[in-house]
Coordinates of C-alpha atoms in Angstrom, one line a residue:
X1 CA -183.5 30.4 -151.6
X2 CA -180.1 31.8 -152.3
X3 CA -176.5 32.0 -150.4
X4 CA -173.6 34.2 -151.1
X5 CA -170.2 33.0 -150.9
X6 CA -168.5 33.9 -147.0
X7 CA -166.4 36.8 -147.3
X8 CA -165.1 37.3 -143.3
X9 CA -168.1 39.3 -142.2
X10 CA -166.9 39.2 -138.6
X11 CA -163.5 40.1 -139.6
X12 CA -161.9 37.6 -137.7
X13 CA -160.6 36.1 -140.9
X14 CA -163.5 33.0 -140.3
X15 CA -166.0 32.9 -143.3
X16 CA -169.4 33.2 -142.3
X17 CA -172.1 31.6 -143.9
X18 CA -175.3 34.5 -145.6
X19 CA -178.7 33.4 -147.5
X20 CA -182.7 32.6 -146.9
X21 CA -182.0 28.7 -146.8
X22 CA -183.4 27.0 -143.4
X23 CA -181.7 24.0 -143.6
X24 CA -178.5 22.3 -142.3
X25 CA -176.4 22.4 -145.3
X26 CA -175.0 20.9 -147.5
X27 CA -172.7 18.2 -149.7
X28 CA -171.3 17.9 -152.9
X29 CA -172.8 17.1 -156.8
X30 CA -171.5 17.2 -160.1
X31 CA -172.9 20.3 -162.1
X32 CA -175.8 19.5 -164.4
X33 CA -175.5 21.7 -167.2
X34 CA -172.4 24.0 -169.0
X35 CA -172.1 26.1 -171.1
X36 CA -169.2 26.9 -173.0
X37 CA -167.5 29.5 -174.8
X38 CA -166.1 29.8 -178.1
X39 CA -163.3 31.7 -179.2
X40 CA -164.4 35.9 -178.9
X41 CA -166.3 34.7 -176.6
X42 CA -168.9 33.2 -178.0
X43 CA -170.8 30.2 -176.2
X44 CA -172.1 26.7 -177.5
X45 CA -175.1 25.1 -176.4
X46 CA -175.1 23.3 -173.1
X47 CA -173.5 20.3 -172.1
X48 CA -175.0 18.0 -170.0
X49 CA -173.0 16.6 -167.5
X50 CA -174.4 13.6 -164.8
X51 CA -175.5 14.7 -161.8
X52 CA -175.1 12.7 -158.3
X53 CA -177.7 10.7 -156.6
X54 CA -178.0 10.0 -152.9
X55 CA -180.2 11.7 -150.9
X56 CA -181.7 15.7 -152.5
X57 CA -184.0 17.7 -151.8
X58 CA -186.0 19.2 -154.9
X59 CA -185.4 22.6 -154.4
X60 CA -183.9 25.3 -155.9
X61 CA -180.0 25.9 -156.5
X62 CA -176.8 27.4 -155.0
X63 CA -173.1 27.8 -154.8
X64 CA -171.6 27.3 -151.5
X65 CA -167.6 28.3 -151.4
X66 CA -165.6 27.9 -147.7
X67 CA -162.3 29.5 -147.5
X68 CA -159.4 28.6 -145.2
X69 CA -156.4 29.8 -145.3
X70 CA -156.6 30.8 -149.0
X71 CA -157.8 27.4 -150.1
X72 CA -161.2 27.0 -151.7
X73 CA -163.2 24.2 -150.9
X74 CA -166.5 24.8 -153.4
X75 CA -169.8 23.0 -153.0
X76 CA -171.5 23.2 -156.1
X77 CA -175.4 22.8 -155.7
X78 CA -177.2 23.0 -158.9
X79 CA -180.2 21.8 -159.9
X80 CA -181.3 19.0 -156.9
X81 CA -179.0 19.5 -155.2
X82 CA -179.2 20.3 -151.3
X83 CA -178.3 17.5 -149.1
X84 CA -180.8 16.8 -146.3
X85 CA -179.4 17.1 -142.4
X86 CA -178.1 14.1 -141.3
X87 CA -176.0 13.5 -144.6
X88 CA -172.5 12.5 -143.6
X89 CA -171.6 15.8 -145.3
X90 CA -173.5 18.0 -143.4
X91 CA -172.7 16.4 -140.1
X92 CA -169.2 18.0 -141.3
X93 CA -170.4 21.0 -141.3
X94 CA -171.4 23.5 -138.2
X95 CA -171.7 27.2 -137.4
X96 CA -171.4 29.2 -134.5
X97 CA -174.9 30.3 -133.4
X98 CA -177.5 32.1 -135.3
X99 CA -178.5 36.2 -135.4
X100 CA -181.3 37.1 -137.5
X101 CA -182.0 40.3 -138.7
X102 CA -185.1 41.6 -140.3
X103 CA -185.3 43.1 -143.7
X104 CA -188.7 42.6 -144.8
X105 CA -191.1 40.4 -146.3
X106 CA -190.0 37.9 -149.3
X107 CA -186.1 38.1 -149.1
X108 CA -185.4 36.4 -152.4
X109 CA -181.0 36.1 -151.8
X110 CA -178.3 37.9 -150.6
X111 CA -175.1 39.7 -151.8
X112 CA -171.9 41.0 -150.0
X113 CA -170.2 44.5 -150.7
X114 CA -168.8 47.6 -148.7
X115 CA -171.6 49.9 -149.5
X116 CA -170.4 52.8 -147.1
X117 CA -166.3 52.3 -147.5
X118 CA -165.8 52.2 -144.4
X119 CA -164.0 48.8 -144.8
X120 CA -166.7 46.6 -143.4
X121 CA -168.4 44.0 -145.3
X122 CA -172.4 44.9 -145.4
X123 CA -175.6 42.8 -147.2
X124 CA -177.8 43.6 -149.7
X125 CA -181.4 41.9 -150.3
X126 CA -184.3 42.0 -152.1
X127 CA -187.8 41.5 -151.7
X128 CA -190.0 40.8 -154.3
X129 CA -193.0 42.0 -152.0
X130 CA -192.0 45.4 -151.8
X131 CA -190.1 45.6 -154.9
X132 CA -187.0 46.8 -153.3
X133 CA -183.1 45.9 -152.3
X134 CA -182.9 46.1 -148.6
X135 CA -179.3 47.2 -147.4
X136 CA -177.7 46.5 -143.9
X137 CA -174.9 47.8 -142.8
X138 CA -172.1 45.9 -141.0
X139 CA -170.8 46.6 -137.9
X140 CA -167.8 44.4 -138.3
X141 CA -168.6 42.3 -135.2
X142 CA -171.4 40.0 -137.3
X143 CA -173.9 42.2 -136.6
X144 CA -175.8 44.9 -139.1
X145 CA -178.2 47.8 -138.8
X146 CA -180.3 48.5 -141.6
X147 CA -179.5 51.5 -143.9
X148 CA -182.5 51.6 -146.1
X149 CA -184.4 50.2 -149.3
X150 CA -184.3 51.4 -153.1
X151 CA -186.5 50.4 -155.9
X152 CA -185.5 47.5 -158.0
X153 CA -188.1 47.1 -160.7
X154 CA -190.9 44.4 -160.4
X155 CA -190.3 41.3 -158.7
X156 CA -186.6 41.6 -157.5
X157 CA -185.3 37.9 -157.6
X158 CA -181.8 38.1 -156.9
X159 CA -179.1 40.5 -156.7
X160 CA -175.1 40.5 -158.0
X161 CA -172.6 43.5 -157.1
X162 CA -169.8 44.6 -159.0
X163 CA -168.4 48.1 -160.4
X164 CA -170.5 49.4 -163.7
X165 CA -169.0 52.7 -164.0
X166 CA -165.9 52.1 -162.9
X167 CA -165.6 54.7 -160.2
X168 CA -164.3 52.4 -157.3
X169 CA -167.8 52.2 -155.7
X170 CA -169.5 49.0 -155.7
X171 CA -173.0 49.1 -157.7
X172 CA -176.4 46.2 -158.0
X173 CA -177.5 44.6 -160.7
X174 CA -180.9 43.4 -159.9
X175 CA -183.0 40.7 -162.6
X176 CA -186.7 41.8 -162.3
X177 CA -189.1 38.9 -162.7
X178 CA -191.8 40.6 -163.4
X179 CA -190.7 43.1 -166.1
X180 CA -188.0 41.0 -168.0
X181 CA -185.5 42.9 -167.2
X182 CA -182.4 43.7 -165.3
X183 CA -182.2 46.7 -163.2
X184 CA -178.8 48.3 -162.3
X185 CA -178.5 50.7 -159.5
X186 CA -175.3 52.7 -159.6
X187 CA -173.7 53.4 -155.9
X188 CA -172.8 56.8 -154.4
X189 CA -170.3 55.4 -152.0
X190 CA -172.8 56.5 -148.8
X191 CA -175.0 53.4 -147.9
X192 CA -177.2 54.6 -151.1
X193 CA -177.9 54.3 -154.7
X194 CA -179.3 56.2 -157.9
X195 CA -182.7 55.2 -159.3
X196 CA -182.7 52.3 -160.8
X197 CA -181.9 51.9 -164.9
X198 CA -183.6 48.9 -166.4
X199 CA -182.0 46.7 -169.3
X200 CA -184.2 44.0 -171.3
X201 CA -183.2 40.4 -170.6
X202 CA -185.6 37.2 -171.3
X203 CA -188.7 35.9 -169.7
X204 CA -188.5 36.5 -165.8
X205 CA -185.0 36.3 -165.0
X206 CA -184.4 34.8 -161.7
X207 CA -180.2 35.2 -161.1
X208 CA -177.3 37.3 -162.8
X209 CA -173.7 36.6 -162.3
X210 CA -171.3 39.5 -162.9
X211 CA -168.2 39.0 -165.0
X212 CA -165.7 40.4 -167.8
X213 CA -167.5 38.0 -170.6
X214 CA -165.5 39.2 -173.3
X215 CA -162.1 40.1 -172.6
X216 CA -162.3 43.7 -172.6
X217 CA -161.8 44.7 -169.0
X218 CA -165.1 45.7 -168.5
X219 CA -168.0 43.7 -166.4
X220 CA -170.9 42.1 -167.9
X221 CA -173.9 40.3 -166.7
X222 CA -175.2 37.5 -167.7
X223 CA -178.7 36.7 -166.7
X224 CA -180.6 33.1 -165.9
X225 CA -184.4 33.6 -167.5
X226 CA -186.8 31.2 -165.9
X227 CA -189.6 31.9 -167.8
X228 CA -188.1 31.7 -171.5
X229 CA -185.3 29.0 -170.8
X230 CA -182.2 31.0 -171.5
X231 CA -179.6 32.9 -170.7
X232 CA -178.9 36.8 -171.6
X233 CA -175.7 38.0 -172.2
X234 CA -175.3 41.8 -171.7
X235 CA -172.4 43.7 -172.2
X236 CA -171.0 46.7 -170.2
X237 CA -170.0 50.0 -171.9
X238 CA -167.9 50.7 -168.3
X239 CA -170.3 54.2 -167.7
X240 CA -172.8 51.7 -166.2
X241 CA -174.9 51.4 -169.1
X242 CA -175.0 47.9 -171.2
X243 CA -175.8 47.1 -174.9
X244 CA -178.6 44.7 -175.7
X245 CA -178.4 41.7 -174.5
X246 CA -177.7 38.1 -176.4
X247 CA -179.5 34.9 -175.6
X248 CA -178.2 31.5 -175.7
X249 CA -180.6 28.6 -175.2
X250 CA -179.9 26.3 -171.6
X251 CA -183.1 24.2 -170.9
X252 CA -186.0 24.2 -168.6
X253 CA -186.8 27.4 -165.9
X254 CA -183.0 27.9 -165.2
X255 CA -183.0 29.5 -161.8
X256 CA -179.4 30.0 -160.8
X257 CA -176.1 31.0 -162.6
X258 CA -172.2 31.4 -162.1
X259 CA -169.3 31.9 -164.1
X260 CA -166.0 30.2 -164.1
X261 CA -163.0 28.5 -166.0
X262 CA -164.4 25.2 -165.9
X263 CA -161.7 23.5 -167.3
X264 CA -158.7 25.4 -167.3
X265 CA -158.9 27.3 -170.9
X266 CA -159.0 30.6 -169.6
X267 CA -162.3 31.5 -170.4
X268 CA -165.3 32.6 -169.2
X269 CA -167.9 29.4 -168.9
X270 CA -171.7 30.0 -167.6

């Protein structure tokens, strides 16, 4: 299960809601672990913050943000935390009808980007099944046509978009489960993408969030590792290439990540 944050897909300036989660959604809990960075960027070890009872469902983890008028309204759903229908949050909360749209077998999340510049908002997937992203191409009225699929290492779990190589065209970053590694597909600007370039990160990474981790303009990714308990740190060169990665202990099969200013610093916090 993962969501992606709304970004007006019908372009009626409404947020839509993306992701592989069946359920009525959603509520409200405090986050569960942070970490935090030193100065130069640096991070201690995790600290553990209380986490909200009422009534969860023992799933996986997400980060639901709703946008009106310019003002954020952020649902942060970590570890426990989906609220079950019939919550007074989720009786809150409603959506217009329901499209689907295939894409393949074992979509594992979803990501937003314009992938064809034509100004559109369009989705990109992957499926661990096939070992490919999936992209579909938005029409601008809530609707998408598939555009095709691209190798994305062993196991695609997740997928992040952001611009490696700095040439204004919107690129992946792909954590592959079953190699250990992160794969980064640069874009072309046309709907498609150049063969995939791995990049080591820790046992089966699940999630990477995309970021400028240590001030120097450039993105980095930093990558959730279920199978090693950790998180990898990889900096960007800004030619789309990144430099070994750095690992900083967070606990138990982390399967989800984001990055913010948690508490007003200005810094980067995982």
């Amino acid at each position: 299960m993962s969501l992606h944050r709304p970004n007006a897909l019908d372009l009626r300036g409404r947020p839509d809601l993306t992701g592989t989660l069946p359920w009525e959604l959603v509520g409200e809990t405090r986050v569960s672990g942070l970490v935090l960075p030193r100065p130069r960027r640096e991070f201690h070890d995790p600290e553990r913050r209380p986490r909200e009872h009422g009534r969860l469902n023992r799933r996986r983890s997400a980060v639901i943000r709703h946008s009106a008028r310019r003002s954020w309204l952020v649902a942060v759903i970590l570890t426990f935390g989906l609220m079950l229908p019939g919550s007074a949050a989720a009786q809150a909360v409603s959506f217009v009808g329901r499209r689907d749209f295939p894409v393949g077998s074992c979509p594992q999340a979803v990501a937003i980007g314009d992938f064809n510049a034509d100004g559109v908002p369009d989705l990109v997937l992957p499926s661990c099944s096939s070992d490919a992203v999936t992209v579909l191409l938005g029409y601008g009225d809530g609707t998408f046509r598939e555009a095709g699929s691209f190798p994305a290492g062993r196991e695609p779990s997740s997928v992040a978009v952001g611009d490696f190589n700095r040439d204004g065209v919107p690129d992946l970053a792909v954590p592959s489960s079953g190699s250990d590694s992160v794969a980064v597909l640069l874009g072309n600007g046309d709907a498609t993408f150049r063969p995939a370039v791995s990049f080591a990160a820790g046992g089966a990474p699940h999630a990477v969030a995309v970021a400028d981790l240590d001030g120097d303009g450039l993105l980095d990714l930093a990558v959730a590792n279920y199978g090693s308990g950790d998180v990898s740190v990889l900096l960007g060169n800004g030619d789309g290439t990144f430099r070994p990665a750095r690992t900083f202990a967070v606990g138990t099969n982390p399967i989800s990540i984001v990055v913010g200013d948690f508490n007003g610093d200005e810094r980067r916090w995982l």
